[in-house]
Structures are given as structure tokens and as C-alpha cells.
Short mmCIF file of C-alpha atoms in Angstrom, two decimals:
data_model
loop_
_atom_site.label_atom_id
_atom_site.label_comp_id
_atom_site.label_asym_id
_atom_site.label_seq_id
_atom_site.Cartn_x
_atom_site.Cartn_y
_atom_site.Cartn_z
CA UNK D 19 154.09 244.34 46.80
CA UNK D 20 150.53 242.39 46.32
CA UNK D 21 148.91 245.42 44.35
CA UNK D 22 152.15 246.25 42.55
CA UNK D 23 152.92 242.17 41.29
CA UNK D 24 149.78 240.15 41.86
CA UNK D 25 146.67 241.61 41.81
CA UNK D 26 146.65 241.91 37.88
CA UNK D 27 147.35 238.75 37.42
CA UNK D 28 144.81 237.16 40.35
CA UNK D 29 141.87 235.71 37.61
CA UNK D 30 137.86 235.38 38.92
CA UNK D 31 137.08 231.87 41.07
CA UNK D 32 135.79 229.03 38.95
CA UNK D 33 131.91 228.69 38.46
CA UNK D 34 131.82 224.99 40.05
CA UNK D 35 133.98 223.87 42.89
CA UNK D 36 136.85 221.45 42.32
CA UNK D 37 135.68 217.96 42.39
CA UNK D 38 137.73 214.56 41.75
CA UNK D 39 136.93 212.48 38.77
CA UNK D 40 138.42 209.09 37.34
CA UNK D 41 138.79 208.03 33.40
CA UNK D 42 137.46 205.30 31.84
CA UNK D 43 137.04 204.27 27.92
CA UNK D 44 134.36 202.27 26.77
CA UNK D 45 132.99 201.08 23.21
CA UNK D 46 130.11 201.93 22.18
CA UNK D 47 127.57 199.04 21.48
CA UNK D 48 125.41 198.67 18.77
CA UNK D 49 122.34 199.95 20.36
CA UNK D 50 123.89 203.14 20.55
CA UNK D 51 124.81 202.84 24.39
CA UNK D 52 127.71 202.32 26.99
CA UNK D 53 127.79 200.52 29.98
CA UNK D 54 129.35 201.83 33.08
CA UNK D 55 128.41 200.00 36.51
CA UNK D 56 126.04 197.47 34.79
CA UNK D 57 123.45 200.61 33.75
CA UNK D 58 123.23 201.37 29.96
CA UNK D 59 124.10 205.31 28.76
CA UNK D 60 122.82 206.62 25.39
CA UNK D 61 125.69 207.47 23.03
CA UNK D 62 125.29 209.79 19.53
CA UNK D 63 124.29 206.71 17.28
CA UNK D 64 127.24 208.33 14.61
CA UNK D 65 130.03 206.60 17.25
CA UNK D 66 128.55 203.14 16.96
CA UNK D 67 131.23 200.68 17.78
CA UNK D 68 134.12 203.63 18.41
CA UNK D 69 135.64 203.72 21.94
CA UNK D 70 135.01 206.47 23.86
CA UNK D 71 136.65 208.12 27.63
CA UNK D 72 134.06 208.34 30.38
CA UNK D 73 134.28 211.37 32.87
CA UNK D 74 133.39 209.84 36.11
CA UNK D 75 132.25 212.63 38.62
CA UNK D 76 130.17 211.28 41.93
CA UNK D 77 126.91 212.73 40.47
CA UNK D 78 127.82 212.34 36.56
CA UNK D 79 129.23 211.27 33.45
CA UNK D 80 130.39 213.25 31.09
CA UNK D 81 131.55 211.20 27.69
CA UNK D 82 134.00 212.35 25.02
CA UNK D 83 135.35 211.16 21.91
CA UNK D 84 139.07 212.10 20.67
CA UNK D 85 138.66 214.80 23.14
CA UNK D 86 135.03 216.57 21.39
CA UNK D 87 132.89 216.34 24.41
CA UNK D 88 129.29 214.31 23.10
CA UNK D 89 127.09 214.03 26.33
CA UNK D 90 126.41 213.92 30.02
CA UNK D 91 124.05 211.46 31.82
CA UNK D 92 123.24 211.99 36.07
CA UNK D 93 124.15 209.15 37.11
CA UNK D 94 122.48 209.43 40.57
CA UNK D 95 119.68 207.12 41.29
CA UNK D 96 120.29 204.64 38.60
CA UNK D 97 119.63 201.08 38.71
CA UNK D 98 122.19 197.89 37.29
CA UNK D 99 120.20 196.72 33.87
CA UNK D 100 118.19 200.22 33.53
CA UNK D 101 118.97 202.79 30.87
CA UNK D 102 119.36 206.66 30.22
CA UNK D 103 118.62 207.00 27.13
CA UNK D 104 118.68 210.29 24.76
CA UNK D 105 115.92 209.48 21.85
CA UNK D 106 117.85 212.02 20.10
CA UNK D 107 121.32 210.25 20.40
CA UNK D 108 119.44 207.53 18.45
CA UNK D 109 118.65 206.78 14.53
CA UNK D 110 115.59 208.16 13.14
CA UNK D 111 115.16 204.69 11.32
CA UNK D 112 116.13 202.48 14.20
CA UNK D 113 114.30 199.65 12.69
CA UNK D 114 116.71 199.87 9.61
CA UNK D 115 119.60 201.52 11.10
CA UNK D 116 122.78 198.95 11.99
CA UNK D 117 123.71 195.70 11.22
CA UNK D 118 121.44 194.65 14.35
CA UNK D 119 117.86 196.06 14.44
CA UNK D 120 114.43 195.50 14.91
CA UNK D 121 113.54 194.10 11.67
CA UNK D 122 116.73 192.05 11.89
CA UNK D 123 115.41 190.67 14.70
CA UNK D 124 112.12 190.01 14.49
CA UNK D 125 112.47 188.01 11.23
CA UNK D 126 115.13 186.16 13.33
CA UNK D 127 112.09 185.48 15.79
CA UNK D 128 109.45 184.65 13.11
CA UNK D 129 112.06 181.52 12.20
CA UNK D 130 112.42 180.17 15.45
CA UNK D 131 108.27 180.45 15.94
CA UNK D 132 105.62 182.27 16.78
CA UNK D 133 104.94 182.37 19.97
CA UNK D 134 109.46 183.69 20.12
CA UNK D 135 107.50 186.33 17.63
CA UNK D 136 105.40 187.73 20.13
CA UNK D 137 107.68 187.83 22.69
CA UNK D 138 110.44 189.65 20.79
CA UNK D 139 107.44 192.37 19.34
CA UNK D 140 105.85 192.73 22.65
CA UNK D 141 109.63 193.62 23.90
CA UNK D 142 110.48 196.01 21.25
CA UNK D 143 106.53 197.57 21.69
CA UNK D 144 107.69 198.68 25.13
CA UNK D 145 110.09 201.69 24.03
CA UNK D 146 112.66 202.97 22.57
CA UNK D 147 114.42 199.20 20.39
CA UNK D 148 117.94 199.68 21.13
CA UNK D 149 116.98 199.16 24.80
CA UNK D 150 116.14 195.49 23.66
CA UNK D 151 118.76 194.09 21.28
CA UNK D 152 120.58 192.59 23.98
CA UNK D 153 117.38 191.36 25.95
CA UNK D 154 116.12 190.07 22.69
CA UNK D 155 119.34 188.93 21.73
CA UNK D 156 120.12 186.62 25.06
CA UNK D 157 116.60 185.05 24.39
CA UNK D 158 116.94 184.17 20.81
CA UNK D 159 120.85 182.71 21.11
CA UNK D 160 118.92 180.30 23.43
CA UNK D 161 117.59 178.16 20.77
CA UNK D 162 121.40 177.13 19.65
CA UNK D 163 121.31 175.41 23.17
CA UNK D 164 117.84 173.87 23.14
CA UNK D 165 116.30 173.93 19.49
CA UNK D 166 113.86 176.14 18.49
CA UNK D 167 110.67 174.41 19.11
CA UNK D 168 111.99 174.07 22.76
CA UNK D 169 112.31 177.75 23.04
CA UNK D 170 109.38 178.49 20.64
CA UNK D 171 107.10 176.13 23.79
CA UNK D 172 108.78 177.79 26.57
CA UNK D 173 108.08 181.82 25.62
CA UNK D 174 104.19 179.69 24.67
CA UNK D 175 104.20 178.58 28.11
CA UNK D 176 106.22 182.58 29.13
CA UNK D 177 103.32 184.28 27.66
CA UNK D 178 100.15 182.41 29.65
CA UNK D 179 102.07 183.92 32.36
CA UNK D 180 103.03 188.16 31.40
CA UNK D 181 102.26 189.62 28.40
CA UNK D 182 106.11 190.89 28.53
CA UNK D 183 107.83 187.66 29.94
CA UNK D 184 111.77 188.74 30.65
CA UNK D 185 114.77 186.16 29.83
CA UNK D 186 114.48 184.69 33.77
CA UNK D 187 110.90 183.40 32.85
CA UNK D 188 112.15 181.99 29.64
CA UNK D 189 115.25 180.51 31.00
CA UNK D 190 113.32 179.12 33.67
CA UNK D 191 110.67 177.59 31.80
CA UNK D 192 112.71 176.21 28.92
CA UNK D 193 114.63 174.13 31.71
CA UNK D 194 111.50 172.77 32.99
CA UNK D 195 110.76 169.80 32.39
CA UNK D 196 106.95 170.83 30.81
CA UNK D 197 108.90 172.03 27.64
CA UNK D 198 110.77 168.51 27.72
CA UNK D 199 107.22 166.70 26.74
CA UNK D 200 105.47 166.28 23.58
CA UNK D 201 104.04 169.64 22.84
CA UNK D 202 99.88 169.58 21.98
CA UNK D 203 100.35 171.99 18.65
CA UNK D 204 96.54 171.47 18.50
CA UNK D 205 96.14 173.48 21.80
CA UNK D 206 98.63 175.89 20.90
CA UNK D 207 97.11 176.87 17.81
CA UNK D 208 93.73 177.08 19.57
CA UNK D 209 95.39 179.27 22.42
CA UNK D 210 96.63 181.39 19.75
CA UNK D 211 93.65 181.93 17.65
CA UNK D 212 91.56 183.15 21.10
CA UNK D 213 93.52 186.62 20.50
CA UNK D 214 92.03 187.17 17.24
CA UNK D 215 92.91 188.42 13.79
CA UNK D 216 93.56 191.68 14.59
CA UNK D 217 95.95 190.59 16.90
CA UNK D 218 98.73 189.32 14.42
CA UNK D 219 97.13 191.96 11.69
CA UNK D 220 99.42 194.62 13.90
CA UNK D 221 102.44 193.06 13.12
CA UNK D 222 101.98 192.08 9.62
CA UNK D 223 101.60 195.98 9.37
CA UNK D 224 104.61 196.31 11.96
CA UNK D 225 106.92 194.08 9.19
#
């Protein structure tokens, strides 16, 4: 019976062992990434603003849009708040693409104050700018709560402590008594001039 009826119906065993997975939806942010377990994974920029389906395995994640496979990322060893970015997923002219980009953020930072602008420019210099949109936005929004002058003051003190100060450090400084007192703008300018004209020229070239 096996040879007569069943053997001809047999199919090859699958190349990979069956693995349980789960499905979730996620929205593609303006920085060309989705988030899962507080980690950010890149998606082709053409799908910014779209809702995608995450097929989640124990060590990887596959991303689909209307049943179309977009990309896959390993999930083992990833850290909350960090990014897994395939640079081919990012637009070629990132500083000009989309409603929010580095050019727009730098102009916003320039209007708030020179030290804020330096902080934001230093962040964007570290790698793909999309990885810093959310951090930059959070820093700039602090001016809504504390004022432009106080944020610029906090960034000034933060730059004395680190060339790439993060949100946490700036938040601590903007809430400290030292940023609530009168700020000596002369000393601030003198501190800035110590960096030299070449330092500021690089920002002029970029913008």
C-alpha cells in the first residue's frame, strides 16, 4: 500500500526545521526604522509612514508589507535603544529627504542657540543621521519647557563635559541650579572662540 499509494505523494523534507514565530504590526518611522523590544531595525525608506508586519523568530525578525518580504534582521544580542541599520535602506540624499531631516533639525538648532547647534551637529557627525532623529528631536523639544536660553546654556556646560553629550546629561544640566543663574555671555563667547575659526567653518560648509 505504501509503494502503491503513498510513496508517490511524499515531498522532500523542508530545508529548515519548523520554528514557532509570532506576528506583530509596526509603523515605519520617518527615520526609516521600526521598533521592536525597544530596538530599532531599518526598513527601505520607500515604506516610511506605512504599517508593516513583523514575523518574529527566536533569533531573527522578518518584515513584510502586504505579504511582500522587505528585509530580515538578526535579533540576538541587540540592545534597547540601539540601531540595526542597513544603509541601503536609507535615501541617498538623507539630509534633504522627507519632512524631517538633518538640514531641518540643524536649522531648528541654530535658531535655539549656538551651543545647541554644536550638540546637534556633533550627533549627526557620528553615523547615519536617521539613527539620531529621535534623540535630536527630544533635545530640541526641551526648549518648549525650559526656554531657548536655558537649553543653550545646558548644552554649553554639556560640551565642556563631553564632545557628544546625550539627552540624559543635557536633561540633568538643564534642571540643575547652574543653568538657572545668570549666564555670562562674554565668557560663553570666549569659550567658543577657543575652538578656532576652522571648527565653525565646517558647519558653514555642511549647511
